[in-house]
C-alpha cells in the first residue's frame, strides 16, 4: 500500500554540489557508495548540481533572532523545486502520465529513520501541470516512482537494513504570507490548498530561509516554529511570471511527523 506522508526536514552537515557524469562511465553499486561519492563521482544521472538555494538576504548570526537554520535536506528539497520551475535536469519518462520530475540526493542524517551504506538517500520531485502542489517520492524500487508517472533516481539509494521497499510521498504548497496570515479557520493542508500559488505562476524560486524570531510564525505558531520536523517559519521568496516578488510560507501535508527534519539549531549559537 502506498503511504502518504508530509514534508518535514532537518540536518546538520553541509550539502555540497553533485556533479553529473556520463552514466555509461559511472557504474556504481549503491551498497559500496560512501559519503563523498555523491559529490565526486556523479552518482545521480541528469543532475548537474545539488546545491542549496541561496539566501540573498543578509542574515544575522544573533542567536536570539536566528535560533534555527535550514537543514541540508530542506535545502536539497527546495533546490529540487527550484529546478522543476526552471526546467533544469527535468525528465519525462512515463509513457502516458509524463509528469515533469527531477532526481536528487540528500544526506541520510536529516531523513529520519533511515540508514544506508551510502550515507544518503535519493528521491524524485515532480508536479502535476495546472496544480500548485510540489510532490516528492522516496522509494526502494523503480515501480514506486513509475506508479506516480515520474522518473526514478539512478541509482536508487533508499534501502533500510531490512530491505523494505516502502515508499513515502510528500506534498508541499507555497502560500503568500499575507494570505496565510489572513486565513480564517484551521490551517490544514487541504483547507489552504485553494489559496496556494499555482506552479505555472512561478518564474523563479529566488531563495529560502528561516524567519527570524519576532516574525509571524515564531509569535503565532510558537510550538510548530520550535519543532525541527515542522516547516513552520520557512520563507520562500519567489518571482512571478506576471512580474513582482512574493514572500511565501511553505506548508506540507505531513507537518511535524518526523520523516524529514526541516530545521536545525544554528551552529553559530553553539557554546
C-alpha positions as a Markdown table, in Angstrom:
| # | Residue | x | y | z |
|---|---|---|---|---|
| 1 | Unk | 0.0 | 0.0 | 0.0 |
| 2 | Unk | 1.3 | 3.5 | -0.9 |
| 3 | Unk | 1.9 | 5.5 | 2.2 |
| 4 | Unk | 1.3 | 9.3 | 2.0 |
| 5 | Unk | 3.1 | 11.4 | 4.4 |
| 6 | Unk | 4.1 | 15.0 | 4.8 |
| 7 | Unk | 7.3 | 17.0 | 4.3 |
| 8 | Unk | 9.5 | 17.6 | 7.3 |
| 9 | Unk | 13.2 | 18.2 | 7.3 |
| 10 | Unk | 16.3 | 19.0 | 9.3 |
| 11 | Unk | 20.0 | 18.2 | 9.4 |
| 12 | Unk | 23.4 | 19.4 | 10.2 |
| 13 | Unk | 26.1 | 18.9 | 7.5 |
| 14 | Unk | 27.0 | 21.0 | 4.6 |
| 15 | Unk | 25.3 | 19.8 | 1.4 |
| 16 | Unk | 27.7 | 20.3 | -1.5 |
| 17 | Unk | 27.3 | 20.3 | -5.3 |
| 18 | Unk | 26.9 | 17.0 | -7.0 |
| 19 | Unk | 28.4 | 16.9 | -10.5 |
| 20 | Unk | 27.0 | 14.6 | -13.1 |
| 21 | Unk | 29.0 | 12.3 | -15.2 |
| 22 | Unk | 28.3 | 10.2 | -18.3 |
| 23 | Unk | 26.2 | 7.3 | -16.7 |
| 24 | Unk | 27.8 | 4.8 | -19.1 |
| 25 | Unk | 31.1 | 5.5 | -17.4 |
| 26 | Unk | 29.6 | 5.6 | -13.9 |
| 27 | Unk | 28.7 | 2.1 | -12.8 |
| 28 | Unk | 28.4 | 2.3 | -9.1 |
| 29 | Unk | 27.0 | -0.1 | -6.6 |
| 30 | Unk | 24.8 | 1.7 | -4.1 |
| 31 | Unk | 25.9 | -0.8 | -1.4 |
| 32 | Unk | 29.5 | 0.4 | -1.7 |
| 33 | Unk | 28.9 | 4.1 | -2.1 |
| 34 | Unk | 30.5 | 6.3 | 0.5 |
| 35 | Unk | 29.5 | 9.8 | 1.9 |
| 36 | Unk | 31.7 | 11.7 | -0.6 |
| 37 | Unk | 30.7 | 9.7 | -3.7 |
| 38 | Unk | 27.6 | 11.8 | -4.3 |
| 39 | Unk | 29.9 | 14.8 | -4.5 |
| 40 | Unk | 32.8 | 13.4 | -6.5 |
| 41 | Unk | 31.6 | 10.6 | -8.7 |
| 42 | Unk | 28.4 | 11.9 | -10.2 |
| 43 | Unk | 26.2 | 9.3 | -8.7 |
| 44 | Unk | 22.9 | 10.5 | -10.0 |
| 45 | Unk | 22.2 | 10.8 | -13.7 |
| 46 | Unk | 20.9 | 14.0 | -15.1 |
| 47 | Unk | 21.8 | 16.1 | -12.1 |
| 48 | Unk | 24.4 | 18.8 | -12.7 |
| 49 | Unk | 24.1 | 20.4 | -9.3 |
| 50 | Unk | 22.6 | 19.7 | -6.0 |
| 51 | Unk | 23.3 | 23.0 | -4.2 |
| 52 | Unk | 21.5 | 24.9 | -1.5 |
| 53 | Unk | 19.0 | 27.6 | -2.6 |
| 54 | Unk | 20.9 | 30.8 | -1.9 |
| 55 | Unk | 19.5 | 33.2 | 0.7 |
| 56 | Unk | 20.4 | 36.5 | -0.8 |
| 57 | Unk | 19.4 | 38.5 | 2.3 |
| 58 | Unk | 21.9 | 39.3 | 4.9 |
| 59 | Unk | 21.2 | 37.1 | 7.9 |
| 60 | Unk | 22.1 | 38.0 | 11.4 |
| 61 | Unk | 24.1 | 35.5 | 13.4 |
| 62 | Unk | 22.5 | 36.7 | 16.6 |
| 63 | Unk | 21.1 | 33.6 | 18.3 |
| 64 | Unk | 18.1 | 35.3 | 19.9 |
| 65 | Unk | 16.9 | 36.3 | 16.4 |
| 66 | Unk | 18.1 | 33.2 | 14.4 |
| 67 | Unk | 18.0 | 30.1 | 16.6 |
| 68 | Unk | 17.5 | 27.8 | 13.5 |
| 69 | Unk | 18.8 | 27.3 | 10.0 |
| 70 | Unk | 17.6 | 25.1 | 7.2 |
| 71 | Unk | 19.0 | 21.6 | 7.1 |
| 72 | Unk | 20.8 | 20.2 | 4.1 |
| 73 | Unk | 17.7 | 18.1 | 3.5 |
| 74 | Unk | 15.5 | 21.2 | 3.4 |
| 75 | Unk | 17.9 | 23.0 | 1.1 |
| 76 | Unk | 18.1 | 20.0 | -1.2 |
| 77 | Unk | 14.3 | 19.7 | -1.3 |
| 78 | Unk | 13.7 | 23.3 | -2.1 |
| 79 | Unk | 16.5 | 23.3 | -4.7 |
| 80 | Unk | 14.7 | 20.4 | -6.4 |
| 81 | Unk | 11.6 | 22.6 | -6.6 |
| 82 | Unk | 13.7 | 25.4 | -8.0 |
| 83 | Unk | 15.0 | 23.1 | -10.7 |
| 84 | Unk | 11.4 | 22.0 | -11.6 |
| 85 | Unk | 10.5 | 25.6 | -12.1 |
| 86 | Unk | 13.5 | 26.4 | -14.4 |
| 87 | Unk | 13.5 | 23.0 | -16.1 |
| 88 | Unk | 17.0 | 22.2 | -15.0 |
| 89 | Unk | 17.5 | 18.4 | -15.1 |
| 90 | Unk | 13.8 | 17.8 | -15.7 |
| 91 | Unk | 12.8 | 14.5 | -17.2 |
| 92 | Unk | 9.6 | 12.9 | -18.6 |
| 93 | Unk | 9.8 | 9.2 | -18.8 |
| 94 | Unk | 6.3 | 7.7 | -18.1 |
| 95 | Unk | 4.6 | 6.5 | -21.3 |
| 96 | Unk | 1.3 | 8.2 | -20.5 |
| 97 | Unk | 1.4 | 10.5 | -17.5 |
| 98 | Unk | 4.8 | 12.1 | -18.2 |
| 99 | Unk | 4.8 | 14.4 | -15.2 |
| 100 | Unk | 7.9 | 16.7 | -15.1 |
| 101 | Unk | 10.3 | 15.3 | -12.5 |
| 102 | Unk | 13.9 | 15.8 | -11.2 |
| 103 | Unk | 16.0 | 13.3 | -9.2 |
| 104 | Unk | 18.1 | 14.5 | -6.2 |
| 105 | Unk | 20.0 | 13.2 | -3.2 |
| 106 | Unk | 20.1 | 14.3 | 0.4 |
| 107 | Unk | 22.1 | 13.3 | 3.5 |
| 108 | Unk | 20.5 | 10.5 | 5.5 |
| 109 | Unk | 21.1 | 12.2 | 8.8 |
| 110 | Unk | 18.2 | 14.6 | 8.2 |
| 111 | Unk | 15.9 | 12.0 | 6.6 |
| 112 | Unk | 14.8 | 10.3 | 9.8 |
| 113 | Unk | 14.6 | 6.6 | 10.4 |
| 114 | Unk | 16.8 | 5.5 | 7.5 |
| 115 | Unk | 20.3 | 4.2 | 7.3 |
| 116 | Unk | 22.1 | 3.5 | 4.0 |
| 117 | Unk | 25.6 | 2.3 | 3.3 |
| 118 | Unk | 26.0 | 5.4 | 1.1 |
| 119 | Unk | 25.0 | 7.8 | 4.0 |
| 120 | Unk | 22.5 | 9.5 | 1.7 |
| 121 | Unk | 19.1 | 8.9 | 0.2 |
| 122 | Unk | 17.9 | 9.7 | -3.3 |
| 123 | Unk | 14.4 | 10.9 | -4.3 |
| 124 | Unk | 12.4 | 12.4 | -7.1 |
| 125 | Unk | 10.4 | 15.7 | -7.0 |
| 126 | Unk | 7.6 | 16.4 | -9.5 |
| 127 | Unk | 4.4 | 18.3 | -10.1 |
| 128 | Unk | 1.2 | 17.7 | -12.0 |
| 129 | Unk | 0.7 | 20.5 | -14.5 |
| 130 | Unk | -2.0 | 23.1 | -13.7 |
| 131 | Unk | -1.7 | 22.5 | -10.0 |
| 132 | Unk | 0.0 | 24.2 | -7.1 |
| 133 | Unk | 1.4 | 21.2 | -5.4 |
| 134 | Unk | 5.0 | 20.1 | -5.4 |
| 135 | Unk | 5.3 | 16.3 | -4.8 |
| 136 | Unk | 8.2 | 14.3 | -3.5 |
| 137 | Unk | 8.8 | 10.5 | -3.6 |
| 138 | Unk | 11.3 | 8.4 | -1.7 |
| 139 | Unk | 11.2 | 4.7 | -2.6 |
| 140 | Unk | 13.1 | 1.4 | -2.8 |
| 141 | Unk | 12.4 | 0.4 | -6.4 |
| 142 | Unk | 11.5 | 1.9 | -9.8 |
| 143 | Unk | 7.9 | 0.9 | -9.5 |
| 144 | Unk | 7.5 | 3.3 | -6.5 |
| 145 | Unk | 8.2 | 6.1 | -8.9 |
| 146 | Unk | 6.6 | 4.9 | -12.2 |
| 147 | Unk | 3.3 | 4.4 | -10.3 |
| 148 | Unk | 3.1 | 8.2 | -10.0 |
| 149 | Unk | 4.3 | 8.9 | -13.5 |
| 150 | Unk | 7.8 | 10.1 | -12.7 |
| 151 | Unk | 11.4 | 9.1 | -13.3 |
| 152 | Unk | 13.2 | 7.2 | -10.6 |
| 153 | Unk | 16.7 | 8.2 | -9.3 |
| 154 | Unk | 19.6 | 6.3 | -10.8 |
| 155 | Unk | 20.8 | 4.6 | -8.7 |
| 156 | Unk | 18.1 | 4.3 | -6.1 |
| 157 | Unk | 19.5 | 4.7 | -2.6 |
| 158 | Unk | 16.9 | 4.1 | -0.1 |
| 159 | Unk | 17.2 | 0.7 | 1.4 |
| 160 | Unk | 16.6 | 0.1 | 5.1 |
| 161 | Unk | 18.7 | -2.5 | 6.7 |
| 162 | Unk | 15.7 | -4.9 | 6.4 |
| 163 | Unk | 15.5 | -4.3 | 2.7 |
| 164 | Unk | 12.0 | -2.8 | 2.7 |
| 165 | Unk | 10.7 | -1.1 | -0.4 |
| 166 | Unk | 8.1 | 1.1 | 1.4 |
| 167 | Unk | 7.8 | 4.5 | -0.3 |
| 168 | Unk | 6.9 | 7.9 | 1.0 |
| 169 | Unk | 5.1 | 10.6 | -0.9 |
| 170 | Unk | 5.0 | 14.1 | 0.3 |
| 171 | Unk | 3.2 | 17.3 | -0.9 |
| 172 | Unk | 4.2 | 20.9 | -0.4 |
| 173 | Unk | 2.5 | 24.2 | -1.2 |
| 174 | Unk | 3.6 | 27.9 | -1.2 |
| 175 | Unk | 1.2 | 30.3 | 0.5 |
| 176 | Unk | 1.7 | 34.1 | 0.2 |
| 177 | Unk | 2.5 | 35.4 | 3.7 |
| 178 | Unk | -0.5 | 37.9 | 3.5 |
| 179 | Unk | -2.9 | 35.2 | 2.5 |
| 180 | Unk | -1.5 | 32.9 | 5.2 |
| 181 | Unk | -1.9 | 35.5 | 8.0 |
| 182 | Unk | -5.4 | 36.4 | 6.8 |
| 183 | Unk | -6.7 | 32.8 | 6.5 |
| 184 | Unk | -9.6 | 32.0 | 8.8 |
| 185 | Unk | -10.1 | 28.6 | 10.3 |
| 186 | Unk | -7.7 | 25.7 | 10.9 |
| 187 | Unk | -4.6 | 25.9 | 8.7 |
| 188 | Unk | -4.7 | 22.4 | 7.3 |
| 189 | Unk | -3.0 | 21.4 | 4.1 |
| 190 | Unk | -6.3 | 20.6 | 2.4 |
| 191 | Unk | -8.0 | 23.8 | 3.6 |
| 192 | Unk | -5.2 | 26.1 | 2.4 |
| 193 | Unk | -4.6 | 24.4 | -0.9 |
| 194 | Unk | -7.1 | 26.7 | -2.7 |
| 195 | Unk | -5.1 | 29.8 | -1.8 |
| 196 | Unk | -1.7 | 28.4 | -2.7 |
| 197 | Unk | 0.4 | 29.8 | -5.6 |
| 198 | Unk | 0.0 | 27.8 | -8.8 |
| 199 | Unk | 3.3 | 26.4 | -10.0 |
| 200 | Unk | 2.6 | 27.8 | -13.5 |
| 201 | Unk | 2.6 | 31.3 | -12.0 |
| 202 | Unk | 6.2 | 31.0 | -10.6 |
| 203 | Unk | 9.1 | 32.1 | -12.8 |
| 204 | Unk | 11.8 | 31.5 | -10.2 |
| 205 | Unk | 12.3 | 30.4 | -6.6 |
| 206 | Unk | 14.8 | 33.0 | -5.6 |
| 207 | Unk | 15.7 | 32.0 | -2.0 |
| 208 | Unk | 14.6 | 30.2 | 1.1 |
| 209 | Unk | 15.4 | 30.9 | 4.7 |
| 210 | Unk | 14.2 | 30.7 | 8.3 |
| 211 | Unk | 12.1 | 33.6 | 9.5 |
| 212 | Unk | 13.7 | 35.4 | 12.5 |
| 213 | Unk | 12.1 | 35.2 | 15.9 |
| 214 | Unk | 9.6 | 38.0 | 16.3 |
| 215 | Unk | 8.1 | 37.2 | 12.9 |
| 216 | Unk | 4.6 | 35.9 | 12.4 |
| 217 | Unk | 5.4 | 32.2 | 12.7 |
| 218 | Unk | 7.5 | 32.4 | 15.8 |
| 219 | Unk | 4.9 | 34.5 | 17.6 |
| 220 | Unk | 1.7 | 33.0 | 16.3 |
| 221 | Unk | 2.8 | 29.4 | 15.8 |
| 222 | Unk | 5.4 | 29.1 | 18.6 |
| 223 | Unk | 5.1 | 25.3 | 19.1 |
| 224 | Unk | 5.4 | 24.4 | 15.5 |
| 225 | Unk | 8.1 | 27.0 | 14.9 |
| 226 | Unk | 10.3 | 25.3 | 17.5 |
| 227 | Unk | 9.7 | 21.8 | 16.1 |
| 228 | Unk | 12.5 | 20.8 | 13.8 |
| 229 | Unk | 10.2 | 18.4 | 11.9 |
| 230 | Unk | 7.9 | 21.3 | 11.0 |
| 231 | Unk | 8.3 | 23.6 | 8.1 |
| 232 | Unk | 6.7 | 26.4 | 10.1 |
| 233 | Unk | 8.7 | 29.6 | 9.8 |
| 234 | Unk | 10.4 | 28.7 | 6.5 |
| 235 | Unk | 10.1 | 31.6 | 4.0 |
| 236 | Unk | 10.4 | 31.1 | 0.2 |
| 237 | Unk | 11.0 | 34.1 | -1.9 |
| 238 | Unk | 9.6 | 33.7 | -5.5 |
| 239 | Unk | 9.5 | 35.8 | -8.7 |
| 240 | Unk | 6.2 | 35.6 | -10.5 |
| 241 | Unk | 5.9 | 35.3 | -14.3 |
| 242 | Unk | 3.5 | 38.2 | -14.3 |
| 243 | Unk | 6.1 | 40.3 | -12.6 |
| 244 | Unk | 6.7 | 41.1 | -9.0 |
| 245 | Unk | 8.2 | 39.3 | -5.9 |
| 246 | Unk | 6.3 | 37.4 | -3.3 |
| 247 | Unk | 7.3 | 36.0 | 0.1 |
| 248 | Unk | 5.6 | 32.8 | 0.9 |
| 249 | Unk | 5.4 | 30.2 | 3.7 |
| 250 | Unk | 5.9 | 26.6 | 2.7 |
| 251 | Unk | 3.5 | 24.1 | 4.2 |
| 252 | Unk | 3.4 | 20.4 | 3.8 |
| 253 | Unk | 1.0 | 17.5 | 4.2 |
| 254 | Unk | 2.8 | 15.7 | 7.0 |
| 255 | Unk | 4.0 | 18.5 | 9.2 |
| 256 | Unk | 5.8 | 17.6 | 12.3 |
| 257 | Unk | 5.6 | 13.8 | 11.6 |
| 258 | Unk | 9.3 | 13.3 | 11.8 |
| 259 | Unk | 10.2 | 11.7 | 8.5 |
| 260 | Unk | 12.2 | 14.8 | 7.5 |
| 261 | Unk | 13.9 | 17.4 | 9.6 |
| 262 | Unk | 13.4 | 20.9 | 8.1 |
| 263 | Unk | 15.5 | 22.9 | 10.5 |
| 264 | Unk | 18.4 | 22.6 | 12.9 |
| 265 | Unk | 20.0 | 24.6 | 15.6 |
| 266 | Unk | 22.0 | 27.5 | 14.4 |
| 267 | Unk | 25.7 | 26.4 | 14.7 |
| 268 | Unk | 26.7 | 30.0 | 15.5 |
| 269 | Unk | 24.8 | 29.6 | 18.7 |
| 270 | Unk | 26.9 | 26.6 | 19.9 |
| 271 | Unk | 28.9 | 27.3 | 23.1 |
